[in-house]
PDB file of C-alpha atoms in Angstrom:
ATOM      1  CA  MET A  28     -19.311  18.240  19.806  1.00  0.00           C
ATOM      2  CA  ASP A  29     -15.948  19.721  19.286  1.00  0.00           C
ATOM      3  CA  PHE A  30     -14.705  17.064  21.749  1.00  0.00           C
ATOM      4  CA  VAL A  31     -16.473  14.583  19.618  1.00  0.00           C
ATOM      5  CA  SER A  32     -15.235  15.549  16.431  1.00  0.00           C
ATOM      6  CA  ARG A  33     -11.601  15.552  17.603  1.00  0.00           C
ATOM      7  CA  LEU A  34     -12.348  12.078  18.741  1.00  0.00           C
ATOM      8  CA  MET A  35     -13.430  11.172  15.280  1.00  0.00           C
ATOM      9  CA  THR A  36     -10.204  12.312  13.795  1.00  0.00           C
ATOM     10  CA  ILE A  37      -8.282   9.815  16.212  1.00  0.00           C
ATOM     11  CA  CYS A  38     -10.532   6.904  16.093  1.00  0.00           C
ATOM     12  CA  PRO A  39     -12.451   6.866  12.564  1.00  0.00           C
ATOM     13  CA  GLY A  40     -14.873   4.098  11.758  1.00  0.00           C
ATOM     14  CA  GLN A  41     -16.446   4.060  15.117  1.00  0.00           C
ATOM     15  CA  TYR A  42     -20.050   4.789  16.071  1.00  0.00           C
ATOM     16  CA  PHE A  43     -20.198   8.666  17.368  1.00  0.00           C
ATOM     17  CA  TYR A  44     -23.410   9.903  18.812  1.00  0.00           C
ATOM     18  CA  GLN A  45     -24.993  13.046  17.104  1.00  0.00           C
ATOM     19  CA  PRO A  46     -26.500  15.936  19.143  1.00  0.00           C
ATOM     20  CA  GLN A  47     -30.060  14.695  19.243  1.00  0.00           C
ATOM     21  CA  GLU A  48     -28.783  11.400  20.399  1.00  0.00           C
ATOM     22  CA  LEU A  49     -26.755  12.603  23.449  1.00  0.00           C
ATOM     23  CA  HIS A  50     -28.751  11.552  26.767  1.00  0.00           C
ATOM     24  CA  VAL A  51     -28.212  10.385  30.326  1.00  0.00           C
ATOM     25  CA  THR A  52     -30.357   6.984  31.179  1.00  0.00           C
ATOM     26  CA  MET A  53     -32.339   7.083  34.227  1.00  0.00           C
ATOM     27  CA  LEU A  54     -33.248   3.720  34.173  1.00  0.00           C
ATOM     28  CA  SER A  55     -33.793   1.168  31.391  1.00  0.00           C
ATOM     29  CA  VAL A  56     -37.422  -0.082  31.907  1.00  0.00           C
ATOM     30  CA  ILE A  57     -36.944  -2.858  29.090  1.00  0.00           C
ATOM     31  CA  SER A  58     -32.893  -3.828  28.699  1.00  0.00           C
ATOM     32  CA  GLY A  59     -30.973  -4.023  25.719  1.00  0.00           C
ATOM     33  CA  THR A  60     -31.177  -7.470  25.646  1.00  0.00           C
ATOM     34  CA  GLU A  61     -32.323 -10.289  22.932  1.00  0.00           C
ATOM     35  CA  LEU A  62     -35.492 -10.834  25.275  1.00  0.00           C
ATOM     36  CA  TRP A  63     -36.514  -7.054  24.846  1.00  0.00           C
ATOM     37  CA  GLN A  64     -39.729  -7.900  22.589  1.00  0.00           C
ATOM     38  CA  ARG A  65     -41.272 -10.263  25.320  1.00  0.00           C
ATOM     39  CA  GLU A  66     -41.534  -7.229  27.621  1.00  0.00           C
ATOM     40  CA  LEU A  67     -43.380  -5.125  25.291  1.00  0.00           C
ATOM     41  CA  ASP A  68     -47.087  -6.283  26.331  1.00  0.00           C
ATOM     42  CA  ARG A  69     -45.756  -5.591  30.003  1.00  0.00           C
ATOM     43  CA  PHE A  70     -44.396  -2.062  29.097  1.00  0.00           C
ATOM     44  CA  GLN A  71     -47.550  -0.276  28.719  1.00  0.00           C
ATOM     45  CA  LYS A  72     -48.629  -1.144  32.191  1.00  0.00           C
ATOM     46  CA  CYS A  73     -45.519   0.741  33.409  1.00  0.00           C
ATOM     47  CA  GLN A  74     -46.425   3.912  32.090  1.00  0.00           C
ATOM     48  CA  PRO A  75     -48.913   4.793  34.878  1.00  0.00           C
ATOM     49  CA  ILE A  76     -46.296   3.373  37.630  1.00  0.00           C
ATOM     50  CA  ILE A  77     -43.704   5.971  36.111  1.00  0.00           C
ATOM     51  CA  ARG A  78     -46.092   8.646  35.948  1.00  0.00           C
ATOM     52  CA  GLU A  79     -47.136   8.491  39.547  1.00  0.00           C
ATOM     53  CA  ALA A  80     -43.662   7.737  40.855  1.00  0.00           C
ATOM     54  CA  LEU A  81     -42.393  10.958  39.151  1.00  0.00           C
ATOM     55  CA  LYS A  82     -45.205  13.369  39.877  1.00  0.00           C
ATOM     56  CA  THR A  83     -43.768  14.707  42.957  1.00  0.00           C
ATOM     57  CA  GLN A  84     -40.136  14.537  42.010  1.00  0.00           C
ATOM     58  CA  ARG A  85     -37.957  17.798  41.906  1.00  0.00           C
ATOM     59  CA  PRO A  86     -35.363  18.978  39.234  1.00  0.00           C
ATOM     60  CA  PHE A  87     -31.987  18.106  39.954  1.00  0.00           C
ATOM     61  CA  ARG A  88     -28.278  19.385  38.490  1.00  0.00           C
ATOM     62  CA  ILE A  89     -25.549  17.157  36.864  1.00  0.00           C
ATOM     63  CA  LYS A  90     -21.971  18.396  36.523  1.00  0.00           C
ATOM     64  CA  PHE A  91     -20.157  16.604  33.346  1.00  0.00           C
ATOM     65  CA  GLN A  92     -16.395  16.732  33.721  1.00  0.00           C
ATOM     66  CA  GLY A  93     -13.956  14.364  32.482  1.00  0.00           C
ATOM     67  CA  VAL A  94     -13.728  11.266  30.278  1.00  0.00           C
ATOM     68  CA  THR A  95     -13.451   7.791  30.611  1.00  0.00           C
ATOM     69  CA  ALA A  96     -13.660   4.466  28.431  1.00  0.00           C
ATOM     70  CA  SER A  97     -14.940   1.212  28.729  1.00  0.00           C
ATOM     71  CA  PRO A  98     -14.309  -2.035  26.337  1.00  0.00           C
ATOM     72  CA  ASP A  99     -16.896  -0.837  24.135  1.00  0.00           C
ATOM     73  CA  SER A 100     -17.320   2.969  24.447  1.00  0.00           C
ATOM     74  CA  VAL A 101     -16.089   6.447  25.477  1.00  0.00           C
ATOM     75  CA  LEU A 102     -18.482   8.206  27.915  1.00  0.00           C
ATOM     76  CA  ILE A 103     -18.488  11.847  29.504  1.00  0.00           C
ATOM     77  CA  GLN A 104     -18.575  11.572  33.275  1.00  0.00           C
ATOM     78  CA  GLY A 105     -21.688  12.911  35.042  1.00  0.00           C
ATOM     79  CA  PHE A 106     -21.727  14.062  38.929  1.00  0.00           C
ATOM     80  CA  PRO A 107     -24.933  14.661  40.363  1.00  0.00           C
ATOM     81  CA  MET A 108     -24.656  17.786  42.095  1.00  0.00           C
ATOM     82  CA  ASP A 109     -27.434  16.867  44.700  1.00  0.00           C
ATOM     83  CA  ASP A 110     -29.184  13.771  45.802  1.00  0.00           C
ATOM     84  CA  GLY A 111     -32.156  14.204  43.186  1.00  0.00           C
ATOM     85  CA  LEU A 112     -31.000  11.719  40.805  1.00  0.00           C
ATOM     86  CA  THR A 113     -30.501   8.910  43.570  1.00  0.00           C
ATOM     87  CA  VAL A 114     -33.851   9.826  44.974  1.00  0.00           C
ATOM     88  CA  ILE A 115     -35.718   9.503  41.660  1.00  0.00           C
ATOM     89  CA  ARG A 116     -34.199   6.275  40.819  1.00  0.00           C
ATOM     90  CA  ALA A 117     -35.124   4.897  44.269  1.00  0.00           C
ATOM     91  CA  ALA A 118     -38.493   6.228  43.847  1.00  0.00           C
ATOM     92  CA  LEU A 119     -39.119   4.201  40.504  1.00  0.00           C
ATOM     93  CA  ARG A 120     -37.500   1.141  41.978  1.00  0.00           C
ATOM     94  CA  GLU A 121     -39.764   1.034  44.866  1.00  0.00           C
ATOM     95  CA  ALA A 122     -42.933   1.908  42.768  1.00  0.00           C
ATOM     96  CA  PHE A 123     -42.002  -0.895  40.132  1.00  0.00           C
ATOM     97  CA  ALA A 124     -41.563  -3.343  43.145  1.00  0.00           C
ATOM     98  CA  SER A 125     -44.683  -2.627  44.699  1.00  0.00           C
ATOM     99  CA  ALA A 126     -46.606  -3.354  41.487  1.00  0.00           C
ATOM    100  CA  GLY A 127     -44.829  -6.322  40.771  1.00  0.00           C
ATOM    101  CA  PHE A 128     -42.559  -5.313  38.139  1.00  0.00           C
ATOM    102  CA  ALA A 129     -39.075  -4.970  40.022  1.00  0.00           C
ATOM    103  CA  ASP A 130     -37.825  -7.891  37.573  1.00  0.00           C
ATOM    104  CA  MET A 131     -37.857  -5.541  34.833  1.00  0.00           C
ATOM    105  CA  LEU A 132     -35.490  -3.185  36.029  1.00  0.00           C
ATOM    106  CA  ASP A 133     -31.549  -3.255  36.482  1.00  0.00           C
ATOM    107  CA  ARG A 134     -31.330  -6.498  34.320  1.00  0.00           C
ATOM    108  CA  ARG A 135     -27.699  -5.553  33.017  1.00  0.00           C
ATOM    109  CA  TYR A 136     -26.487  -3.643  36.029  1.00  0.00           C
ATOM    110  CA  LYS A 137     -28.039  -1.538  38.613  1.00  0.00           C
ATOM    111  CA  MET A 138     -27.959   1.801  37.427  1.00  0.00           C
ATOM    112  CA  THR A 139     -26.029   4.272  39.964  1.00  0.00           C
ATOM    113  CA  ALA A 140     -23.958   6.948  37.730  1.00  0.00           C
ATOM    114  CA  ALA A 141     -24.538   9.399  35.463  1.00  0.00           C
ATOM    115  CA  HIS A 142     -22.747   9.643  32.153  1.00  0.00           C
ATOM    116  CA  ILE A 143     -23.095  10.623  28.348  1.00  0.00           C
ATOM    117  CA  THR A 144     -22.028   8.126  26.153  1.00  0.00           C
ATOM    118  CA  ILE A 145     -20.199   9.757  22.952  1.00  0.00           C
ATOM    119  CA  MET A 146     -18.736   6.946  21.058  1.00  0.00           C
ATOM    120  CA  ARG A 147     -19.100   3.147  20.779  1.00  0.00           C
ATOM    121  CA  PHE A 148     -16.523   0.880  19.245  1.00  0.00           C
ATOM    122  CA  CYS A 149     -17.645  -0.817  16.472  1.00  0.00           C
ATOM    123  CA  ARG A 150     -14.303  -2.474  15.431  1.00  0.00           C
ATOM    124  CA  PRO A 151     -10.860  -2.189  16.956  1.00  0.00           C
ATOM    125  CA  CYS A 152      -9.299   1.566  17.112  1.00  0.00           C
ATOM    126  CA  SER A 153      -6.650   1.929  14.578  1.00  0.00           C
ATOM    127  CA  ASN A 154      -4.807   4.178  16.576  1.00  0.00           C
ATOM    128  CA  LEU A 155      -5.354   3.011  20.162  1.00  0.00           C
ATOM    129  CA  THR A 156      -2.230   4.691  21.590  1.00  0.00           C
ATOM    130  CA  ARG A 157      -3.203   8.215  20.402  1.00  0.00           C
ATOM    131  CA  LEU A 158      -6.775   7.415  21.466  1.00  0.00           C
ATOM    132  CA  VAL A 159      -5.438   6.389  25.287  1.00  0.00           C
ATOM    133  CA  ALA A 160      -3.150   9.741  25.237  1.00  0.00           C
ATOM    134  CA  PHE A 161      -6.060  11.907  24.196  1.00  0.00           C
ATOM    135  CA  LEU A 162      -8.453  10.366  26.830  1.00  0.00           C
ATOM    136  CA  LYS A 163      -5.756  10.901  29.555  1.00  0.00           C
ATOM    137  CA  GLU A 164      -5.245  14.727  28.358  1.00  0.00           C
ATOM    138  CA  ASN A 165      -8.906  15.191  28.713  1.00  0.00           C
ATOM    139  CA  ARG A 166      -9.347  13.210  31.887  1.00  0.00           C
ATOM    140  CA  GLN A 167     -10.615  16.018  33.682  1.00  0.00           C
ATOM    141  CA  ILE A 168     -12.133  18.376  30.882  1.00  0.00           C
ATOM    142  CA  SER A 169     -15.161  20.594  31.869  1.00  0.00           C
ATOM    143  CA  PHE A 170     -18.421  20.000  29.864  1.00  0.00           C
ATOM    144  CA  GLY A 171     -20.338  22.212  32.111  1.00  0.00           C
ATOM    145  CA  GLU A 172     -23.327  21.476  34.173  1.00  0.00           C
ATOM    146  CA  CYS A 173     -27.208  21.187  33.402  1.00  0.00           C
ATOM    147  CA  GLU A 174     -30.491  21.209  35.403  1.00  0.00           C
ATOM    148  CA  ILE A 175     -32.705  17.995  34.569  1.00  0.00           C
ATOM    149  CA  ASN A 176     -36.345  19.531  34.508  1.00  0.00           C
ATOM    150  CA  SER A 177     -37.877  16.620  32.692  1.00  0.00           C
ATOM    151  CA  LEU A 178     -37.592  13.150  31.843  1.00  0.00           C
ATOM    152  CA  GLU A 179     -38.533  11.086  28.597  1.00  0.00           C
ATOM    153  CA  LEU A 180     -39.776   7.597  28.335  1.00  0.00           C
ATOM    154  CA  ILE A 181     -38.352   6.444  25.169  1.00  0.00           C
ATOM    155  CA  LEU A 182     -38.528   3.438  23.324  1.00  0.00           C
ATOM    156  CA  GLY A 183     -35.265   3.075  20.916  1.00  0.00           C
ATOM    157  CA  ASP A 184     -32.410   1.152  19.965  1.00  0.00           C
ATOM    158  CA  TRP A 185     -29.101   0.310  21.727  1.00  0.00           C
ATOM    159  CA  TYR A 186     -27.553   3.673  20.405  1.00  0.00           C
ATOM    160  CA  ALA A 187     -30.698   5.782  20.848  1.00  0.00           C
ATOM    161  CA  SER A 188     -30.634   6.595  17.111  1.00  0.00           C
ATOM    162  CA  ALA A 189     -32.409   9.679  16.395  1.00  0.00           C
ATOM    163  CA  ASP A 190     -34.369   8.045  13.454  1.00  0.00           C
ATOM    164  CA  LYS A 191     -35.432   4.999  15.944  1.00  0.00           C
ATOM    165  CA  VAL A 192     -36.121   6.611  19.083  1.00  0.00           C
ATOM    166  CA  LYS A 193     -40.007   7.243  19.593  1.00  0.00           C
ATOM    167  CA  MET A 194     -40.774   9.431  22.776  1.00  0.00           C
ATOM    168  CA  LEU A 195     -43.773   8.115  24.542  1.00  0.00           C
ATOM    169  CA  GLU A 196     -44.270  10.261  27.407  1.00  0.00           C
ATOM    170  CA  GLU A 197     -42.635  13.300  28.870  1.00  0.00           C
ATOM    171  CA  TYR A 198     -42.503  13.961  32.587  1.00  0.00           C
ATOM    172  CA  GLU A 199     -42.062  17.569  34.077  1.00  0.00           C
ATOM    173  CA  LEU A 200     -40.018  17.525  37.391  1.00  0.00           C
ATOM    174  CA  ARG A 201     -41.533  20.190  39.856  1.00  0.00           C
TER     175      ARG A 201
END
């Protein structure tokens, strides 16, 4: 959060994620598109599929190092330290396909990487030169490592706003 605080002074007026909103997305079952509400009736049928696909999955580790930017956000880069993340995503995709729900996944893009979004641009940055320099200075900064022992199925908004996220189920990895 120290890094986010420094980012806030350089690029005020943007959306900065709060500690409780920080997350790594495993897969988007319902993508953040204008059509998301049409998927809610099918969504309830997905919980048993997810539960079954995850019941034999093991914890995995991610190393968070460096920052990068996209046209709409600033991200902390995540690097899986084993194949656990890839294995779980593949198991979920296969389970959804077997159940006839493959069309629900990877609508915007196929998730392959790990990252934590820390800032979303709401308007042009007033100090773009300083922002670019700050990101370059911190291109390889270490944010540490963590073991992922459980996954949460949530329903939330684009930002995963703490006041809008509803946790539907938690899956322990063994």
